[in-house]
Amino acid sequence: MLYVALLPIVDQELNAKIRPAHLEYINDLYKQDKVFMAGPFTDKQGGMVIYKAASLEEARKLAEGDPVVVEGARTLELREWNPLELPLT
């Protein structure tokens, strides 16, 4: 399953400091096939990560392990996502 993590920034200064560790964390999970896609929003107020996980619990563990969440630079909203298979017909 896919799980979307919305990560709004709540502390810009702390986020800038932790961002390299965040990017390394996401990249490592991508190499393990646990991240489908990730990136910042164009308004620079946060970003999104789409995790690949067997359960919500696994996805939550991955998302809560992100250094920007651990250190409190960003909040986390995690939701299961069921993408449409396009085209529909």
mmCIF file of N, CA and C in Angstrom:
data_model
loop_
_atom_site.group_PDB
_atom_site.id
_atom_site.type_symbol
_atom_site.label_atom_id
_atom_site.label_comp_id
_atom_site.label_asym_id
_atom_site.label_seq_id
_atom_site.Cartn_x
_atom_site.Cartn_y
_atom_site.Cartn_z
ATOM 1 N N MET A 1 0.840 -1.188 0.000
ATOM 2 C CA MET A 1 0.000 0.000 0.000
ATOM 3 C C MET A 1 0.879 1.243 0.000
ATOM 4 N N LEU A 2 0.249 2.328 -0.404
ATOM 5 C CA LEU A 2 0.924 3.625 -0.400
ATOM 6 C C LEU A 2 0.333 4.502 0.693
ATOM 7 N N TYR A 3 1.202 5.270 1.326
ATOM 8 C CA TYR A 3 0.815 6.161 2.421
ATOM 9 C C TYR A 3 1.442 7.526 2.178
ATOM 10 N N VAL A 4 0.622 8.557 2.243
ATOM 11 C CA VAL A 4 1.077 9.922 1.998
ATOM 12 C C VAL A 4 1.358 10.601 3.338
ATOM 13 N N ALA A 5 2.560 11.140 3.460
ATOM 14 C CA ALA A 5 2.940 11.922 4.634
ATOM 15 C C ALA A 5 3.022 13.386 4.219
ATOM 16 N N LEU A 6 2.136 14.203 4.780
ATOM 17 C CA LEU A 6 2.199 15.648 4.588
ATOM 18 C C LEU A 6 3.040 16.206 5.723
ATOM 19 N N LEU A 7 4.028 17.036 5.376
ATOM 20 C CA LEU A 7 5.021 17.495 6.350
ATOM 21 C C LEU A 7 5.142 19.017 6.344
ATOM 22 N N PRO A 8 4.160 19.741 6.900
ATOM 23 C CA PRO A 8 4.272 21.194 6.966
ATOM 24 C C PRO A 8 5.377 21.625 7.941
ATOM 25 N N ILE A 9 6.120 22.637 7.531
ATOM 26 C CA ILE A 9 7.198 23.165 8.371
ATOM 27 C C ILE A 9 6.597 24.039 9.471
ATOM 28 N N VAL A 10 7.036 23.808 10.706
ATOM 29 C CA VAL A 10 6.595 24.636 11.829
ATOM 30 C C VAL A 10 7.739 25.469 12.398
ATOM 31 N N ASP A 11 8.975 25.136 12.031
ATOM 32 C CA ASP A 11 10.144 25.898 12.480
ATOM 33 C C ASP A 11 11.137 25.957 11.315
ATOM 34 N N GLN A 12 11.128 27.079 10.582
ATOM 35 C CA GLN A 12 11.951 27.206 9.377
ATOM 36 C C GLN A 12 13.445 27.074 9.684
ATOM 37 N N GLU A 13 13.903 27.690 10.757
ATOM 38 C CA GLU A 13 15.329 27.656 11.095
ATOM 39 C C GLU A 13 15.778 26.234 11.434
ATOM 40 N N LEU A 14 15.016 25.567 12.275
ATOM 41 C CA LEU A 14 15.326 24.188 12.634
ATOM 42 C C LEU A 14 15.243 23.284 11.407
ATOM 43 N N ASN A 15 14.250 23.503 10.560
ATOM 44 C CA ASN A 15 14.100 22.714 9.348
ATOM 45 C C ASN A 15 15.335 22.838 8.456
ATOM 46 N N ALA A 16 15.822 24.066 8.269
ATOM 47 C CA ALA A 16 17.009 24.282 7.432
ATOM 48 C C ALA A 16 18.216 23.523 7.990
ATOM 49 N N LYS A 17 18.337 23.488 9.294
ATOM 50 C CA LYS A 17 19.448 22.797 9.948
ATOM 51 C C LYS A 17 19.360 21.282 9.762
ATOM 52 N N ILE A 18 18.145 20.734 9.837
ATOM 53 C CA ILE A 18 17.943 19.284 9.804
ATOM 54 C C ILE A 18 17.715 18.750 8.386
ATOM 55 N N ARG A 19 17.455 19.628 7.431
ATOM 56 C CA ARG A 19 17.111 19.199 6.077
ATOM 57 C C ARG A 19 18.103 18.198 5.466
ATOM 58 N N PRO A 20 19.431 18.394 5.602
ATOM 59 C CA PRO A 20 20.331 17.380 5.026
ATOM 60 C C PRO A 20 20.095 15.975 5.583
ATOM 61 N N ALA A 21 19.842 15.861 6.874
ATOM 62 C CA ALA A 21 19.561 14.544 7.469
ATOM 63 C C ALA A 21 18.232 14.001 6.958
ATOM 64 N N HIS A 22 17.253 14.883 6.779
ATOM 65 C CA HIS A 22 15.950 14.498 6.227
ATOM 66 C C HIS A 22 16.124 13.922 4.821
ATOM 67 N N LEU A 23 16.884 14.624 3.985
ATOM 68 C CA LEU A 23 17.091 14.166 2.603
ATOM 69 C C LEU A 23 17.844 12.841 2.559
ATOM 70 N N GLU A 24 18.819 12.682 3.424
ATOM 71 C CA GLU A 24 19.557 11.421 3.496
ATOM 72 C C GLU A 24 18.633 10.280 3.935
ATOM 73 N N TYR A 25 17.773 10.552 4.910
ATOM 74 C CA TYR A 25 16.823 9.553 5.411
ATOM 75 C C TYR A 25 15.872 9.108 4.291
ATOM 76 N N ILE A 26 15.305 10.084 3.584
ATOM 77 C CA ILE A 26 14.371 9.770 2.494
ATOM 78 C C ILE A 26 15.088 9.006 1.377
ATOM 79 N N ASN A 27 16.289 9.429 1.033
ATOM 80 C CA ASN A 27 17.056 8.764 -0.017
ATOM 81 C C ASN A 27 17.384 7.316 0.359
ATOM 82 N N ASP A 28 17.776 7.096 1.609
ATOM 83 C CA ASP A 28 18.061 5.733 2.065
ATOM 84 C C ASP A 28 16.813 4.848 1.977
ATOM 85 N N LEU A 29 15.662 5.387 2.381
ATOM 86 C CA LEU A 29 14.417 4.611 2.290
ATOM 87 C C LEU A 29 14.023 4.356 0.832
ATOM 88 N N TYR A 30 14.297 5.311 -0.037
ATOM 89 C CA TYR A 30 14.031 5.106 -1.469
ATOM 90 C C TYR A 30 14.864 3.928 -1.992
ATOM 91 N N LYS A 31 16.120 3.881 -1.609
ATOM 92 C CA LYS A 31 16.994 2.784 -2.043
ATOM 93 C C LYS A 31 16.522 1.436 -1.513
ATOM 94 N N GLN A 32 15.788 1.448 -0.391
ATOM 95 C CA GLN A 32 15.220 0.223 0.188
ATOM 96 C C GLN A 32 13.829 -0.081 -0.366
ATOM 97 N N ASP A 33 13.378 0.717 -1.337
ATOM 98 C CA ASP A 33 12.056 0.589 -1.956
ATOM 99 C C ASP A 33 10.922 0.850 -0.962
ATOM 100 N N LYS A 34 11.177 1.751 -0.002
ATOM 101 C CA LYS A 34 10.158 2.124 0.984
ATOM 102 C C LYS A 34 9.576 3.507 0.699
ATOM 103 N N VAL A 35 10.171 4.254 -0.234
ATOM 104 C CA VAL A 35 9.644 5.559 -0.639
ATOM 105 C C VAL A 35 9.374 5.508 -2.133
ATOM 106 N N PHE A 36 8.159 5.878 -2.498
ATOM 107 C CA PHE A 36 7.748 5.919 -3.896
ATOM 108 C C PHE A 36 8.139 7.244 -4.535
ATOM 109 N N MET A 37 7.901 8.336 -3.818
ATOM 110 C CA MET A 37 8.166 9.666 -4.334
ATOM 111 C C MET A 37 8.187 10.645 -3.168
ATOM 112 N N ALA A 38 8.924 11.751 -3.341
ATOM 113 C CA ALA A 38 8.991 12.766 -2.290
ATOM 114 C C ALA A 38 9.391 14.099 -2.900
ATOM 115 N N GLY A 39 9.029 15.168 -2.214
ATOM 116 C CA GLY A 39 9.471 16.474 -2.669
ATOM 117 C C GLY A 39 8.799 17.612 -1.934
ATOM 118 N N PRO A 40 9.376 18.810 -2.091
ATOM 119 C CA PRO A 40 8.844 19.993 -1.411
ATOM 120 C C PRO A 40 7.664 20.594 -2.171
ATOM 121 N N PHE A 41 6.846 21.351 -1.449
ATOM 122 C CA PHE A 41 5.807 22.156 -2.086
ATOM 123 C C PHE A 41 6.456 23.440 -2.597
ATOM 124 N N THR A 42 5.936 23.997 -3.661
ATOM 125 C CA THR A 42 6.545 25.178 -4.271
ATOM 126 C C THR A 42 6.449 26.420 -3.404
ATOM 127 N N ASP A 43 5.558 26.424 -2.405
ATOM 128 C CA ASP A 43 5.464 27.585 -1.508
ATOM 129 C C ASP A 43 6.506 27.538 -0.387
ATOM 130 N N LYS A 44 7.340 26.496 -0.378
ATOM 131 C CA LYS A 44 8.424 26.328 0.596
ATOM 132 C C LYS A 44 7.938 26.232 2.041
ATOM 133 N N GLN A 45 6.711 25.760 2.212
ATOM 134 C CA GLN A 45 6.136 25.622 3.553
ATOM 135 C C GLN A 45 6.082 24.174 4.025
ATOM 136 N N GLY A 46 6.715 23.281 3.277
ATOM 137 C CA GLY A 46 6.714 21.881 3.656
ATOM 138 C C GLY A 46 6.848 20.993 2.444
ATOM 139 N N GLY A 47 6.511 19.731 2.618
ATOM 140 C CA GLY A 47 6.623 18.786 1.526
ATOM 141 C C GLY A 47 5.783 17.553 1.778
ATOM 142 N N MET A 48 6.000 16.567 0.906
ATOM 143 C CA MET A 48 5.214 15.348 0.953
ATOM 144 C C MET A 48 6.120 14.167 0.636
ATOM 145 N N VAL A 49 5.875 13.058 1.315
ATOM 146 C CA VAL A 49 6.566 11.800 1.033
ATOM 147 C C VAL A 49 5.492 10.741 0.842
ATOM 148 N N ILE A 50 5.634 9.937 -0.189
ATOM 149 C CA ILE A 50 4.736 8.801 -0.393
ATOM 150 C C ILE A 50 5.531 7.540 -0.070
ATOM 151 N N TYR A 51 5.117 6.894 1.022
ATOM 152 C CA TYR A 51 5.788 5.681 1.493
ATOM 153 C C TYR A 51 5.124 4.443 0.916
ATOM 154 N N LYS A 52 5.927 3.402 0.693
ATOM 155 C CA LYS A 52 5.429 2.073 0.358
ATOM 156 C C LYS A 52 5.595 1.227 1.616
ATOM 157 N N ALA A 53 4.490 0.702 2.122
ATOM 158 C CA ALA A 53 4.556 -0.081 3.358
ATOM 159 C C ALA A 53 3.470 -1.145 3.363
ATOM 160 N N ALA A 54 3.686 -2.181 4.145
ATOM 161 C CA ALA A 54 2.726 -3.278 4.236
ATOM 162 C C ALA A 54 1.535 -2.936 5.122
ATOM 163 N N SER A 55 1.703 -1.913 5.976
ATOM 164 C CA SER A 55 0.626 -1.560 6.902
ATOM 165 C C SER A 55 0.758 -0.095 7.307
ATOM 166 N N LEU A 56 -0.313 0.435 7.880
ATOM 167 C CA LEU A 56 -0.278 1.792 8.405
ATOM 168 C C LEU A 56 0.758 1.902 9.519
ATOM 169 N N GLU A 57 0.871 0.868 10.330
ATOM 170 C CA GLU A 57 1.837 0.879 11.425
ATOM 171 C C GLU A 57 3.264 0.996 10.900
ATOM 172 N N GLU A 58 3.586 0.249 9.846
ATOM 173 C CA GLU A 58 4.925 0.335 9.260
ATOM 174 C C GLU A 58 5.155 1.729 8.670
ATOM 175 N N ALA A 59 4.171 2.249 7.958
ATOM 176 C CA ALA A 59 4.300 3.584 7.371
ATOM 177 C C ALA A 59 4.479 4.640 8.459
ATOM 178 N N ARG A 60 3.731 4.516 9.544
ATOM 179 C CA ARG A 60 3.856 5.469 10.655
ATOM 180 C C ARG A 60 5.255 5.419 11.263
ATOM 181 N N LYS A 61 5.788 4.215 11.427
ATOM 182 C CA LYS A 61 7.136 4.072 11.975
ATOM 183 C C LYS A 61 8.154 4.753 11.059
ATOM 184 N N LEU A 62 8.030 4.555 9.751
ATOM 185 C CA LEU A 62 8.943 5.189 8.801
ATOM 186 C C LEU A 62 8.812 6.708 8.848
ATOM 187 N N ALA A 63 7.580 7.193 8.818
ATOM 188 C CA ALA A 63 7.341 8.646 8.795
ATOM 189 C C ALA A 63 7.779 9.303 10.104
ATOM 190 N N GLU A 64 7.502 8.670 11.212
ATOM 191 C CA GLU A 64 7.874 9.242 12.511
ATOM 192 C C GLU A 64 9.375 9.173 12.758
ATOM 193 N N GLY A 65 10.102 8.355 11.983
ATOM 194 C CA GLY A 65 11.550 8.275 12.103
ATOM 195 C C GLY A 65 12.292 9.340 11.319
ATOM 196 N N ASP A 66 11.578 10.105 10.512
ATOM 197 C CA ASP A 66 12.190 11.174 9.717
ATOM 198 C C ASP A 66 12.767 12.226 10.667
ATOM 199 N N PRO A 67 14.028 12.604 10.503
ATOM 200 C CA PRO A 67 14.641 13.576 11.412
ATOM 201 C C PRO A 67 13.869 14.892 11.567
ATOM 202 N N VAL A 68 13.202 15.369 10.516
ATOM 203 C CA VAL A 68 12.452 16.624 10.661
ATOM 204 C C VAL A 68 11.241 16.461 11.564
ATOM 205 N N VAL A 69 10.696 15.249 11.642
ATOM 206 C CA VAL A 69 9.578 14.961 12.551
ATOM 207 C C VAL A 69 10.123 14.724 13.962
ATOM 208 N N VAL A 70 11.163 13.917 14.059
ATOM 209 C CA VAL A 70 11.770 13.609 15.363
ATOM 210 C C VAL A 70 12.180 14.884 16.092
ATOM 211 N N GLU A 71 12.783 15.824 15.362
ATOM 212 C CA GLU A 71 13.300 17.055 15.978
ATOM 213 C C GLU A 71 12.251 18.157 16.106
ATOM 214 N N GLY A 72 11.053 17.949 15.563
ATOM 215 C CA GLY A 72 9.973 18.920 15.707
ATOM 216 C C GLY A 72 10.009 20.080 14.734
ATOM 217 N N ALA A 73 10.766 19.957 13.642
ATOM 218 C CA ALA A 73 10.804 21.013 12.625
ATOM 219 C C ALA A 73 9.552 20.990 11.750
ATOM 220 N N ARG A 74 8.924 19.824 11.671
ATOM 221 C CA ARG A 74 7.709 19.660 10.864
ATOM 222 C C ARG A 74 6.698 18.805 11.617
ATOM 223 N N THR A 75 5.445 19.030 11.313
ATOM 224 C CA THR A 75 4.393 18.152 11.816
ATOM 225 C C THR A 75 4.128 17.079 10.772
ATOM 226 N N LEU A 76 3.400 16.073 11.158
ATOM 227 C CA LEU A 76 3.142 14.933 10.282
ATOM 228 C C LEU A 76 1.655 14.641 10.228
ATOM 229 N N GLU A 77 1.142 14.528 9.018
ATOM 230 C CA GLU A 77 -0.192 13.972 8.790
ATOM 231 C C GLU A 77 -0.001 12.806 7.833
ATOM 232 N N LEU A 78 -0.361 11.604 8.263
ATOM 233 C CA LEU A 78 -0.160 10.392 7.476
ATOM 234 C C LEU A 78 -1.502 9.814 7.083
ATOM 235 N N ARG A 79 -1.640 9.529 5.772
ATOM 236 C CA ARG A 79 -2.904 8.981 5.275
ATOM 237 C C ARG A 79 -2.637 7.880 4.265
ATOM 238 N N GLU A 80 -3.457 6.818 4.335
ATOM 239 C CA GLU A 80 -3.388 5.760 3.333
ATOM 240 C C GLU A 80 -3.930 6.311 2.023
ATOM 241 N N TRP A 81 -3.272 5.951 0.921
ATOM 242 C CA TRP A 81 -3.650 6.484 -0.386
ATOM 243 C C TRP A 81 -3.920 5.340 -1.346
ATOM 244 N N ASN A 82 -5.020 5.433 -2.047
ATOM 245 C CA ASN A 82 -5.410 4.439 -3.034
ATOM 246 C C ASN A 82 -5.499 5.139 -4.387
ATOM 247 N N PRO A 83 -4.386 5.224 -5.134
ATOM 248 C CA PRO A 83 -4.412 5.957 -6.400
ATOM 249 C C PRO A 83 -5.308 5.268 -7.437
ATOM 250 N N LEU A 84 -5.926 6.094 -8.241
ATOM 251 C CA LEU A 84 -6.733 5.564 -9.347
ATOM 252 C C LEU A 84 -5.834 4.931 -10.394
ATOM 253 N N GLU A 85 -6.328 3.935 -11.042
ATOM 254 C CA GLU A 85 -5.625 3.355 -12.174
ATOM 255 C C GLU A 85 -6.184 4.023 -13.422
ATOM 256 N N LEU A 86 -5.410 4.918 -13.974
ATOM 257 C CA LEU A 86 -5.858 5.704 -15.118
ATOM 258 C C LEU A 86 -5.265 5.161 -16.411
ATOM 259 N N PRO A 87 -5.914 5.301 -17.516
ATOM 260 C CA PRO A 87 -7.237 5.910 -17.671
ATOM 261 C C PRO A 87 -8.333 4.986 -17.154
ATOM 262 N N LEU A 88 -9.451 5.596 -16.751
ATOM 263 C CA LEU A 88 -10.554 4.811 -16.203
ATOM 264 C C LEU A 88 -11.204 3.953 -17.269
ATOM 265 N N THR A 89 -11.411 4.497 -18.440
ATOM 266 C CA THR A 89 -11.955 3.713 -19.569
ATOM 267 C C THR A 89 -11.597 4.373 -20.867
#
